[in-house]
Coordinates of C-alpha atoms in Angstrom, one line a residue:
M1 CA 0.0 0.0 0.0
A2 CA 2.8 2.4 0.8
M3 CA 4.4 1.8 -2.7
E4 CA 1.0 2.4 -4.3
R5 CA 0.5 5.7 -2.4
A6 CA 4.0 6.8 -3.4
N7 CA 3.4 6.0 -7.1
L8 CA 0.0 7.7 -7.1
L9 CA 1.6 10.8 -5.4
N10 CA 4.3 11.0 -8.1
M11 CA 1.8 10.5 -10.8
A12 CA -0.4 13.3 -9.3
K13 CA 2.7 15.7 -9.1
L14 CA 3.7 15.1 -12.7
S15 CA 0.1 15.4 -13.9
I16 CA -0.6 18.6 -12.1
K17 CA 2.7 20.2 -13.1
G18 CA 2.2 19.2 -16.7
L19 CA -1.3 20.6 -16.7
I20 CA -0.2 23.9 -15.3
E21 CA 2.7 24.3 -17.7
S22 CA 0.7 23.3 -20.8
A23 CA -2.3 25.4 -19.8
L24 CA -0.1 28.6 -19.3
S25 CA 1.6 28.0 -22.6
F26 CA -1.8 27.3 -24.2
G27 CA -2.9 30.8 -23.3
R28 CA -6.7 30.4 -23.3
T29 CA -9.6 28.7 -21.6
L30 CA -9.3 24.9 -21.5
D31 CA -12.1 22.6 -22.7
S32 CA -13.0 19.0 -22.1
D33 CA -11.0 17.7 -25.1
Y34 CA -7.7 19.0 -23.7
P35 CA -5.5 15.8 -23.3
P36 CA -3.5 16.9 -20.1
L37 CA -6.9 17.8 -18.5
Q38 CA -8.3 14.4 -19.3
Q39 CA -5.2 12.7 -17.8
F40 CA -5.5 14.9 -14.7
F41 CA -9.1 13.7 -14.1
V42 CA -8.0 10.1 -14.6
V43 CA -5.2 10.4 -12.0
M44 CA -7.5 12.1 -9.5
E45 CA -10.1 9.4 -10.0
H46 CA -7.4 6.7 -9.1
C47 CA -6.3 8.7 -6.1
L48 CA -9.8 9.0 -4.7
K49 CA -10.5 5.3 -5.4
H50 CA -7.4 4.1 -3.5
G51 CA -8.3 2.2 -0.4
L52 CA -12.1 2.3 -0.9
R53 CA -14.0 -0.3 1.1
G54 CA -16.0 -3.1 -0.6
K55 CA -15.4 -5.4 -3.5
R56 CA -13.8 -4.3 -6.7
E57 CA -17.0 -4.3 -8.7
T58 CA -18.4 -1.6 -10.8
D59 CA -21.5 -0.8 -8.7
C60 CA -19.6 -0.8 -5.4
W61 CA -16.9 1.4 -6.7
E62 CA -19.4 4.0 -8.0
I63 CA -21.4 4.1 -4.8
S64 CA -18.3 4.4 -2.6
L65 CA -16.6 7.2 -4.8
W66 CA -19.7 9.4 -4.8
G67 CA -20.3 8.9 -1.1
P68 CA -17.2 10.7 0.2
L69 CA -17.8 13.6 -2.2
E70 CA -21.3 14.0 -0.9
L71 CA -19.8 14.8 2.6
V72 CA -18.4 18.0 1.3
E73 CA -21.9 19.4 1.1
K74 CA -22.3 18.9 4.9
L75 CA -18.9 20.3 5.7
C76 CA -19.1 23.4 3.4
P77 CA -22.5 24.9 2.6
E78 CA -21.0 26.6 -0.5
A79 CA -20.6 23.1 -2.1
A80 CA -24.4 22.5 -1.9
E81 CA -24.8 24.3 -5.2
I82 CA -22.4 21.9 -7.0
S83 CA -24.0 18.8 -5.5
A84 CA -27.5 20.1 -6.5
S85 CA -26.3 20.8 -10.0
V86 CA -24.9 17.3 -10.3
R87 CA -28.1 15.6 -9.0
D88 CA -30.1 17.7 -11.5
L89 CA -28.1 16.6 -14.6
P90 CA -30.4 14.4 -16.6
G91 CA -27.7 12.4 -18.4
L92 CA -26.0 11.0 -15.3
K93 CA -27.2 7.6 -14.2
T94 CA -24.4 6.2 -12.1
P95 CA -22.7 7.5 -8.9
L96 CA -19.3 7.4 -10.7
G97 CA -20.6 9.8 -13.4
R98 CA -21.9 12.1 -10.7
A99 CA -18.5 12.0 -9.0
R100 CA -16.7 12.9 -12.3
A101 CA -19.2 15.7 -12.9
W102 CA -18.6 17.0 -9.3
L103 CA -14.8 17.1 -9.9
R104 CA -15.2 19.1 -13.2
L105 CA -17.6 21.6 -11.6
A106 CA -15.3 22.1 -8.6
L107 CA -12.3 22.7 -10.9
M108 CA -14.3 25.3 -12.9
Q109 CA -15.3 27.0 -9.6
K110 CA -11.6 27.0 -8.5
R111 CA -12.5 25.4 -5.2
L112 CA -11.4 21.8 -5.7
A113 CA -8.4 22.2 -3.3
D114 CA -10.6 23.9 -0.6
Y115 CA -13.3 21.2 -0.8
L116 CA -10.8 18.3 -0.6
R117 CA -8.9 20.0 2.2
L118 CA -12.1 20.1 4.3
L119 CA -12.8 16.5 3.4
I120 CA -9.4 15.1 4.5
T121 CA -9.6 17.0 7.8
R122 CA -12.6 14.8 8.9
K123 CA -10.9 11.4 9.0
D124 CA -13.5 10.1 11.3
L125 CA -16.1 10.5 8.5
L126 CA -13.8 9.2 5.8
S127 CA -13.0 6.0 7.8
D128 CA -16.5 4.8 6.9
F129 CA -15.6 4.8 3.2
Y130 CA -11.8 4.2 3.2
E131 CA -9.5 1.6 4.7
N132 CA -6.9 2.7 7.3
S133 CA -4.0 2.7 4.8
A134 CA -5.9 4.6 2.0
L135 CA -4.3 7.6 0.3
M136 CA -6.9 10.1 1.5
L137 CA -6.2 9.1 5.1
E138 CA -2.4 9.4 4.9
E139 CA 0.0 12.3 4.4
E140 CA 0.1 11.8 0.7
G141 CA -3.5 13.0 0.5
A142 CA -2.6 16.3 2.2
V143 CA 0.3 16.7 -0.2
I144 CA -1.9 16.2 -3.3
V145 CA -4.5 18.7 -1.9
G146 CA -1.6 21.2 -1.5
L147 CA -0.6 20.7 -5.1
L148 CA -4.2 21.3 -6.2
V149 CA -3.9 24.9 -5.1
G150 CA -1.8 25.7 -8.2
L151 CA -4.7 24.8 -10.4
N152 CA -6.4 28.1 -9.3
V153 CA -4.5 29.9 -12.0
I154 CA -6.2 27.8 -14.7
D155 CA -9.4 28.9 -16.4
A156 CA -11.5 25.9 -17.6
N157 CA -14.9 25.8 -19.4
L158 CA -16.1 22.2 -19.3
C159 CA -19.4 21.0 -20.8
V160 CA -20.8 18.5 -18.4
K161 CA -24.2 17.9 -20.0
G162 CA -23.0 16.8 -23.4
E163 CA -20.4 14.2 -22.2
D164 CA -20.9 10.5 -21.3
L165 CA -19.4 10.5 -17.9
D166 CA -20.9 7.1 -16.9
S167 CA -18.7 5.1 -19.2
Q168 CA -15.2 4.0 -18.3
V169 CA -13.3 5.9 -21.0
A170 CA -9.7 6.6 -20.0
A171 CA -10.3 4.8 -16.7
A172 CA -6.7 3.7 -16.1
V173 CA -3.2 4.6 -16.9
T174 CA -1.3 2.1 -19.0
H175 CA 1.7 0.2 -17.6
Y176 CA 4.0 1.9 -20.1
Q177 CA 2.9 5.4 -18.9
I178 CA 3.4 4.3 -15.2
A179 CA 6.9 3.0 -16.0
S180 CA 7.8 6.3 -17.8
I181 CA 6.5 8.3 -14.8
L182 CA 8.6 6.2 -12.4
D183 CA 11.7 6.8 -14.5
Q184 CA 11.0 10.5 -14.4
K185 CA 10.6 10.2 -10.6
N186 CA 14.0 8.6 -10.3
Y187 CA 15.6 11.2 -12.4
V188 CA 14.0 14.0 -10.4
E189 CA 15.3 12.4 -7.1
E190 CA 18.8 12.2 -8.5
L191 CA 18.6 15.8 -9.6
N192 CA 17.4 16.8 -6.2
R193 CA 20.3 15.1 -4.5
Q194 CA 22.8 16.9 -6.8
L195 CA 21.1 20.2 -6.0
N196 CA 21.3 19.5 -2.3
S197 CA 25.1 18.9 -2.5
T198 CA 25.5 22.1 -4.5
V199 CA 23.5 24.0 -2.0
H200 CA 25.7 22.6 0.8
G201 CA 28.8 23.8 -1.0
L202 CA 27.4 27.2 -1.6
Q203 CA 26.3 27.5 2.0
G204 CA 29.9 26.9 3.2
R205 CA 31.2 29.5 0.8
V206 CA 28.6 32.0 2.0
D207 CA 29.6 31.4 5.7
S208 CA 33.2 32.0 4.9
L209 CA 32.4 35.2 3.0
E210 CA 30.3 36.4 5.9
K211 CA 33.1 35.9 8.4
S212 CA 35.6 37.7 6.2
N213 CA 33.2 40.5 5.6
S214 CA 32.6 40.9 9.3
K215 CA 36.4 41.2 9.9
L216 CA 36.6 43.9 7.2
I217 CA 33.7 45.8 8.8
E218 CA 35.6 45.8 12.1
E219 CA 38.8 47.1 10.4
L220 CA 36.8 49.8 8.7
A221 CA 35.2 50.9 12.0
I222 CA 38.7 51.1 13.6
A223 CA 40.0 53.2 10.7
K224 CA 36.9 55.5 10.8
N225 CA 37.4 56.1 14.6
N226 CA 41.0 57.0 13.9
I227 CA 40.0 59.5 11.3
I228 CA 37.4 61.1 13.6
K229 CA 40.1 61.5 16.3
L230 CA 42.4 63.2 13.8
Q231 CA 39.6 65.6 12.8
E232 CA 39.0 66.5 16.5
E233 CA 42.7 67.1 17.1
N234 CA 42.8 69.2 13.9
Q235 CA 39.9 71.3 15.2
Q236 CA 41.7 71.8 18.6
L237 CA 44.8 72.9 16.8
R238 CA 42.8 75.4 14.8
S239 CA 41.3 76.9 18.0
E240 CA 44.8 77.1 19.6
N241 CA 46.1 78.8 16.5
S242 CA 43.3 81.4 16.8
L243 CA 44.3 82.0 20.4
I244 CA 48.0 82.4 19.4
L245 CA 47.0 84.9 16.7
L246 CA 45.2 87.0 19.3
K247 CA 48.3 87.0 21.5
A248 CA 50.4 87.9 18.6
Q249 CA 48.1 90.9 17.9
Q250 CA 48.5 92.0 21.5
H251 CA 52.2 91.6 21.3
L252 CA 52.1 93.7 18.1
E253 CA 50.3 96.5 19.9
V254 CA 53.0 96.4 22.6
T255 CA 55.7 96.5 20.0
Q256 CA 54.1 99.5 18.3
G257 CA 54.3 101.3 21.6
D258 CA 58.0 100.4 21.9
V259 CA 58.6 101.6 18.3
S260 CA 57.1 105.0 19.3
V261 CA 59.9 105.2 21.9
E262 CA 62.6 104.1 19.4
R263 CA 61.8 107.0 17.0
D264 CA 63.9 109.4 19.1
T265 CA 67.1 107.4 18.8
Y266 CA 66.5 106.4 15.2
K267 CA 69.1 108.7 13.6
Q268 CA 71.8 107.5 15.9
S269 CA 71.1 103.8 15.4
R270 CA 69.9 104.0 11.8
Q271 CA 73.0 102.4 10.2
G272 CA 73.0 99.5 12.7
L273 CA 69.3 99.1 12.3
D274 CA 69.6 99.0 8.5
E275 CA 72.2 96.3 8.7
M276 CA 70.0 94.4 11.1
Y277 CA 67.0 95.0 8.9
N278 CA 68.7 93.6 5.8
E279 CA 69.8 90.6 7.8
A280 CA 66.4 90.1 9.3
Q281 CA 64.7 90.6 5.9
R282 CA 67.0 87.9 4.4
Q283 CA 66.2 85.5 7.2
L284 CA 62.5 86.4 6.8
K285 CA 62.6 85.5 3.1
E286 CA 64.2 82.2 4.0
E287 CA 61.6 81.5 6.7
C288 CA 58.7 82.5 4.3
Q289 CA 60.1 80.1 1.7
L290 CA 60.3 77.3 4.3
R291 CA 56.8 78.2 5.5
Q292 CA 55.4 78.2 2.0
D293 CA 56.9 74.7 1.4
V294 CA 55.4 73.4 4.7
E295 CA 52.0 74.9 3.8
N296 CA 52.1 73.3 0.3
E297 CA 52.9 69.9 1.8
L298 CA 50.1 70.5 4.4
V299 CA 47.6 71.3 1.7
V300 CA 48.6 68.1 -0.1
Q301 CA 48.2 66.1 3.1
V302 CA 44.8 67.7 3.8
S303 CA 43.6 66.8 0.3
M304 CA 44.8 63.2 0.8
K305 CA 42.9 63.1 4.1
Q306 CA 39.8 64.3 2.3
E307 CA 40.2 61.6 -0.4
M308 CA 40.7 59.0 2.3
E309 CA 37.5 60.2 4.1
L310 CA 35.6 60.0 0.8
A311 CA 37.0 56.5 0.2
M312 CA 36.0 55.4 3.7
K313 CA 32.5 56.7 3.2
L314 CA 32.2 54.8 0.0
L315 CA 33.5 51.7 1.7
E316 CA 31.0 52.2 4.5
K317 CA 28.1 52.6 2.0
D318 CA 29.2 49.4 0.1
I319 CA 29.5 47.5 3.3
H320 CA 25.9 48.6 4.3
E321 CA 24.6 47.4 1.0
K322 CA 26.5 44.1 1.4
Q323 CA 25.0 43.8 4.9
D324 CA 21.5 44.1 3.4
T325 CA 22.5 41.5 0.8
L326 CA 23.8 39.2 3.5
I327 CA 20.6 39.6 5.5
G328 CA 18.6 38.6 2.4
L329 CA 21.0 35.6 2.0
R330 CA 20.5 34.6 5.6
Q331 CA 16.7 34.6 5.2
Q332 CA 17.0 32.5 2.0
L333 CA 19.4 30.1 3.7
D334 CA 17.0 29.7 6.6
E335 CA 14.3 28.7 4.1
V336 CA 16.7 26.2 2.5
K337 CA 17.5 24.8 5.9
A338 CA 13.9 24.4 6.7
I339 CA 13.3 22.5 3.4
N340 CA 16.5 20.4 3.6
V341 CA 16.8 19.3 7.2
E342 CA 19.2 16.6 6.4
M343 CA 21.8 19.1 5.1
Y344 CA 22.0 20.6 8.6
Q345 CA 23.2 17.3 10.0
K346 CA 26.0 17.1 7.4
M347 CA 27.1 20.6 8.3
Q348 CA 28.2 19.4 11.8
S349 CA 31.2 17.7 10.2
S350 CA 32.6 21.1 9.3
D351 CA 33.4 22.0 12.9
E352 CA 37.1 21.1 12.5
E353 CA 37.3 23.4 9.5
M354 CA 35.7 26.2 11.5
K355 CA 38.4 25.8 14.2
K356 CA 41.0 26.2 11.5
K357 CA 39.2 29.3 10.2
N358 CA 39.1 30.6 13.8
D359 CA 42.9 30.3 14.0
V360 CA 43.1 32.2 10.8
I361 CA 40.8 34.9 12.2
S362 CA 43.0 35.1 15.4
R363 CA 46.0 35.7 13.2
L364 CA 44.1 38.4 11.2
E365 CA 43.2 40.0 14.5
E366 CA 46.9 40.2 15.5
K367 CA 47.7 41.8 12.2
T368 CA 44.8 44.3 12.8
N369 CA 46.2 45.1 16.2
Q370 CA 49.6 45.8 14.7
I371 CA 48.1 48.0 12.1
T372 CA 46.2 49.9 14.9
A373 CA 49.4 50.4 16.8
T374 CA 51.1 51.7 13.6
M375 CA 48.1 54.1 13.1
K376 CA 48.5 55.4 16.6
Q377 CA 52.2 56.1 16.1
L378 CA 51.4 57.9 12.9
E379 CA 48.8 60.0 14.7
Q380 CA 51.3 60.9 17.4
R381 CA 53.9 61.9 14.8
L382 CA 51.3 63.9 12.9
Q383 CA 50.3 65.7 16.1
E384 CA 54.0 66.6 16.8
A385 CA 54.4 67.9 13.3
E386 CA 51.2 70.0 13.6
R387 CA 52.5 71.5 16.8
H388 CA 55.9 72.3 15.4
R389 CA 54.2 73.7 12.3
T390 CA 51.9 76.0 14.2
S391 CA 54.8 77.2 16.4
A392 CA 56.9 77.9 13.3
E393 CA 54.0 79.7 11.6
E394 CA 53.4 81.8 14.7
G395 CA 57.1 82.8 14.9
T396 CA 57.4 83.7 11.3
R397 CA 54.1 85.6 11.4
R398 CA 55.1 87.6 14.4
F399 CA 58.6 88.3 13.0
K400 CA 57.1 89.4 9.7
L401 CA 54.5 91.6 11.3
D402 CA 57.0 93.2 13.6
F403 CA 59.5 94.1 10.9
A404 CA 56.8 95.2 8.4
N405 CA 55.2 97.5 11.0
K406 CA 58.6 98.7 12.1
A407 CA 59.6 99.5 8.6
D408 CA 56.4 101.4 7.8
S409 CA 56.4 103.3 11.1
L410 CA 60.1 104.1 10.8
Q411 CA 59.6 105.4 7.3
R412 CA 56.8 107.7 8.6
Q413 CA 58.9 108.7 11.5
I414 CA 61.8 109.8 9.3
E415 CA 59.6 112.2 7.5
H416 CA 58.1 113.4 10.7
R417 CA 61.4 113.7 12.5
E418 CA 62.9 115.9 9.7
K419 CA 60.1 118.3 10.4
Q420 CA 60.5 118.1 14.2
L421 CA 64.3 118.3 14.3
Q422 CA 64.3 121.3 16.6
Q423 CA 62.1 119.6 19.1
L424 CA 64.5 116.7 19.3
E425 CA 67.2 118.9 20.8
T426 CA 65.0 119.8 23.8
D427 CA 64.1 116.1 24.3
L428 CA 67.7 114.9 24.2
K429 CA 67.9 114.2 27.8
I430 CA 64.8 112.1 27.7
E431 CA 66.1 110.2 24.7
R432 CA 69.3 109.2 26.6
E433 CA 67.1 107.6 29.2
W434 CA 65.1 105.8 26.5
R435 CA 68.3 104.6 24.8
Q436 CA 69.0 102.1 27.5
T437 CA 65.5 100.6 27.1
L438 CA 66.0 100.4 23.3
L439 CA 69.3 98.6 23.8
N440 CA 67.5 96.1 26.0
D441 CA 64.8 95.7 23.3
L442 CA 67.5 95.1 20.7
D443 CA 69.0 92.4 22.8
R444 CA 65.7 90.8 23.0
E445 CA 65.2 91.0 19.2
R446 CA 68.6 89.4 18.7
D447 CA 67.5 86.6 21.0
T448 CA 64.3 86.2 19.0
V449 CA 66.3 86.0 15.7
A450 CA 68.5 83.3 17.2
Q451 CA 65.5 81.4 18.4
L452 CA 63.9 81.7 14.9
S453 CA 67.1 80.2 13.4
T454 CA 66.9 77.3 15.7
E455 CA 63.2 76.9 14.8
A456 CA 64.2 76.9 11.2
L457 CA 66.5 74.0 11.8
Q458 CA 63.7 72.2 13.6
I459 CA 61.4 72.9 10.6
N460 CA 63.9 71.2 8.3
G461 CA 63.9 68.2 10.5
L462 CA 60.1 68.3 10.6
K463 CA 60.1 68.5 6.8
K464 CA 62.1 65.3 6.6
E465 CA 59.7 63.6 9.1
F466 CA 56.8 64.9 7.1
H467 CA 58.2 63.3 3.9
R468 CA 58.6 60.0 5.8
L469 CA 55.0 60.2 7.1
Q470 CA 53.9 60.9 3.5
D471 CA 55.6 57.7 2.3
E472 CA 53.9 55.8 5.1
N473 CA 50.6 57.4 4.2
I474 CA 51.0 56.2 0.5
Q475 CA 51.7 52.7 1.8
L476 CA 48.5 52.8 3.9
K477 CA 46.6 54.1 0.9
S478 CA 47.8 51.2 -1.2
I479 CA 46.7 48.8 1.6
C480 CA 43.3 50.5 1.6
E481 CA 43.0 50.1 -2.2
D482 CA 43.8 46.4 -1.9
Q483 CA 41.1 46.1 0.7
E484 CA 38.6 47.9 -1.6
R485 CA 39.4 45.5 -4.4
A486 CA 39.0 42.6 -2.0
L487 CA 35.6 44.0 -1.0
E488 CA 34.6 44.3 -4.7
E489 CA 35.6 40.7 -5.3
L490 CA 33.5 39.7 -2.2
G491 CA 30.5 41.6 -3.5
S492 CA 30.7 39.9 -6.9
K493 CA 31.1 36.5 -5.3
L494 CA 28.1 37.3 -3.0
S495 CA 25.9 38.3 -5.9
E496 CA 26.9 35.2 -7.8
S497 CA 26.1 33.1 -4.7
K498 CA 22.8 34.8 -4.3
M499 CA 21.8 34.2 -7.9
K500 CA 22.8 30.5 -7.6
I501 CA 20.8 30.1 -4.4
E502 CA 17.7 31.7 -5.9
D503 CA 18.0 29.4 -8.9
I504 CA 18.4 26.4 -6.7
K505 CA 15.6 27.5 -4.5
E506 CA 13.2 27.8 -7.5
A507 CA 14.3 24.5 -8.9
N508 CA 13.8 22.8 -5.5
K509 CA 10.4 24.4 -5.2
A510 CA 9.5 23.2 -8.6
L511 CA 10.7 19.7 -7.8
Q512 CA 8.7 19.6 -4.6
G513 CA 5.5 20.6 -6.4
G514 CA 5.4 24.3 -6.0
Q515 CA 5.1 26.6 -3.0
V516 CA 3.2 25.6 0.2
W517 CA -0.1 27.4 0.2
L518 CA -0.7 28.5 3.8
K519 CA -4.2 27.9 5.2
D520 CA -6.4 30.8 6.1
K521 CA -7.0 29.4 9.5
E522 CA -3.3 29.3 10.3
A523 CA -2.7 33.0 9.9
S524 CA -4.2 35.6 12.2
H525 CA -1.6 38.4 11.6
C526 CA 0.1 39.7 8.5
K527 CA 3.6 38.0 8.2
L528 CA 5.3 41.3 7.2
C529 CA 3.7 44.1 9.3
E530 CA 2.3 41.7 11.9
K531 CA -1.1 43.5 12.0
E532 CA -4.1 41.5 13.0
F533 CA -6.6 40.6 10.3
S534 CA -10.2 41.9 10.6
I535 CA -13.2 42.6 8.5
S536 CA -11.5 45.7 7.1
R537 CA -8.0 44.1 6.8
R538 CA -8.5 41.0 4.6
K539 CA -6.1 38.1 4.0
H540 CA -4.3 37.8 0.7
H541 CA -1.9 35.0 -0.5
C542 CA 1.4 35.7 -2.1
R543 CA 1.5 33.7 -5.4
N544 CA 5.3 33.2 -5.0
C545 CA 5.9 32.1 -1.4
G546 CA 2.3 31.1 -0.5
E547 CA 2.3 33.1 2.8
I548 CA -0.7 35.3 3.9
F549 CA -0.3 39.1 4.0
C550 CA -2.6 42.2 4.3
N551 CA -3.5 44.3 1.2
S552 CA -0.9 47.0 1.9
C553 CA 2.0 44.5 2.2
S554 CA 0.9 42.5 -1.0
D555 CA -0.4 45.1 -3.5
N556 CA 2.3 44.3 -6.1
E557 CA 1.9 42.3 -9.3
L558 CA 4.5 40.5 -11.2
P559 CA 4.6 37.6 -13.7
L560 CA 6.0 34.3 -12.3
P561 CA 7.4 31.2 -14.0
A562 CA 4.2 29.4 -13.2
S563 CA 2.0 32.3 -14.4
P564 CA 3.0 34.6 -17.3
K565 CA 0.1 37.0 -16.3
P566 CA 0.9 39.4 -13.4
V567 CA -0.3 38.0 -10.1
R568 CA -0.2 39.2 -6.5
V569 CA 3.1 39.0 -4.7
C570 CA 4.2 40.3 -1.3
D571 CA 6.7 43.2 -0.9
T572 CA 9.6 40.9 0.0
C573 CA 9.1 38.6 -3.0
H574 CA 8.6 41.7 -5.2
A575 CA 11.9 43.2 -4.2
L576 CA 13.7 39.9 -4.6
L577 CA 12.2 39.3 -8.1
L578 CA 13.1 42.8 -9.2
Q579 CA 16.6 42.4 -8.0
R580 CA 17.0 39.1 -9.8
C581 CA 15.6 40.6 -13.0
S582 CA 18.0 43.6 -12.8
S583 CA 21.1 41.5 -11.9
N584 CA 20.3 38.7 -14.5
P585 CA 18.5 40.3 -17.4
T586 CA 18.7 37.1 -19.5

């Protein structure tokens, strides 16, 4: 009996699948003369007859076959119309003819799967008509009823009155047809095993890609934090630079007051001041040249930092997109795991390989720590360079402003002192007292010039350090580019894996007889938004995954492989199908 049930189940699968494919390619309403439809009714008649009680005589068979179908009228009041129409047909004389007419009317009404589902749920009533090992009382009957849901996409216009349904035309399938069907079943099982092994290999590859991608995400987060710290330190240095500029302005005002005192002794010390001015101007030009070189290198470094920030943002965006792709892959893998439970047991043998990969991950973490330490050293060196640069800029700015203001004020003082020469004679005694203070100021200026020379030497050393840091930055940039290329390769591999998994999933669904059509009683909330169904919020099936959603979560329509016409699909399936069409236009 178990072998008979398995053979009938395989015959029903092939018959329903062939009917759906041929009807969709046929492209119009089916009639009674359509050969695949006739074969489907013959197979359904054999499935309903399996395990009927009584002798294998014509009268007994006919009475028993019509008896279970009459129970549908009691379980579902909507079926009373079909039963009444069958009883009122004048050309039907036998119960077997009424049962065949009932099957055709239920198919035209697109309620055949619903009526038979109600029938198999009442096994206490069916036990009066069927034996304990009959197909309608076992799991194979529930599987066949689930397959019948796919026939709802077929439109049929069958003439029941004009046909002789009482005769035994096409009452059985020949032995040759059964043998060919069993050969197809064996081929399908072998193909399913190959697909399972392929899915197992792809799953291992996806797991390894997920681990490597998570490691890259951690490294990207560390690099991003380092960049944020550098930006904060740069902002602090700018604020300190503004404070130093204010102090320089105050010092300039004080220096201007000192210059007003120096104007009385200008003629006496003019020659020495000219020599000092020429020397200071020469040193100032050298300092300006050094400062210009440092500023140019700083601008190049800032532009490189901006490029690195832009590259890091792009990397972060790509990683977010890949995370979304990985989430979709995880959901699809969960579905594959639910369908292929045996594959999960085989995956336990890969624990040793996981340990090896964990060792590799630990080594990568050590390398990451080394890179982090190197980045910290670079940051410290960059901070020192910034501090030396700001101090050098401040000194050169102060020196330039001092001497420029001194030159302008002394030029104006020369013209003014020529007019006030007579007044200078009366103020000579006061000038002698000021002369001592001016000499002290000159000593301080000489000390300042010596300090600037030492700072110039330090700037040269900083320039060499800056070149070295620039070389290290170029090396880090090359490492970042290598990581970007690795991420692009991972993205391409992930997209290929996703497409292969989708193809395998569709092939596996097709081999198992299509999607599982969820019952209305089993769903009380929308699977996507989790809102409870009510009178105003009705239930809708997704024609791709078979789950139940509300109208707002399943208001999309797309053509499917089982239906060239656009049918209702949920938002999740709609996004997945559009992504597949965009990534694989062929």
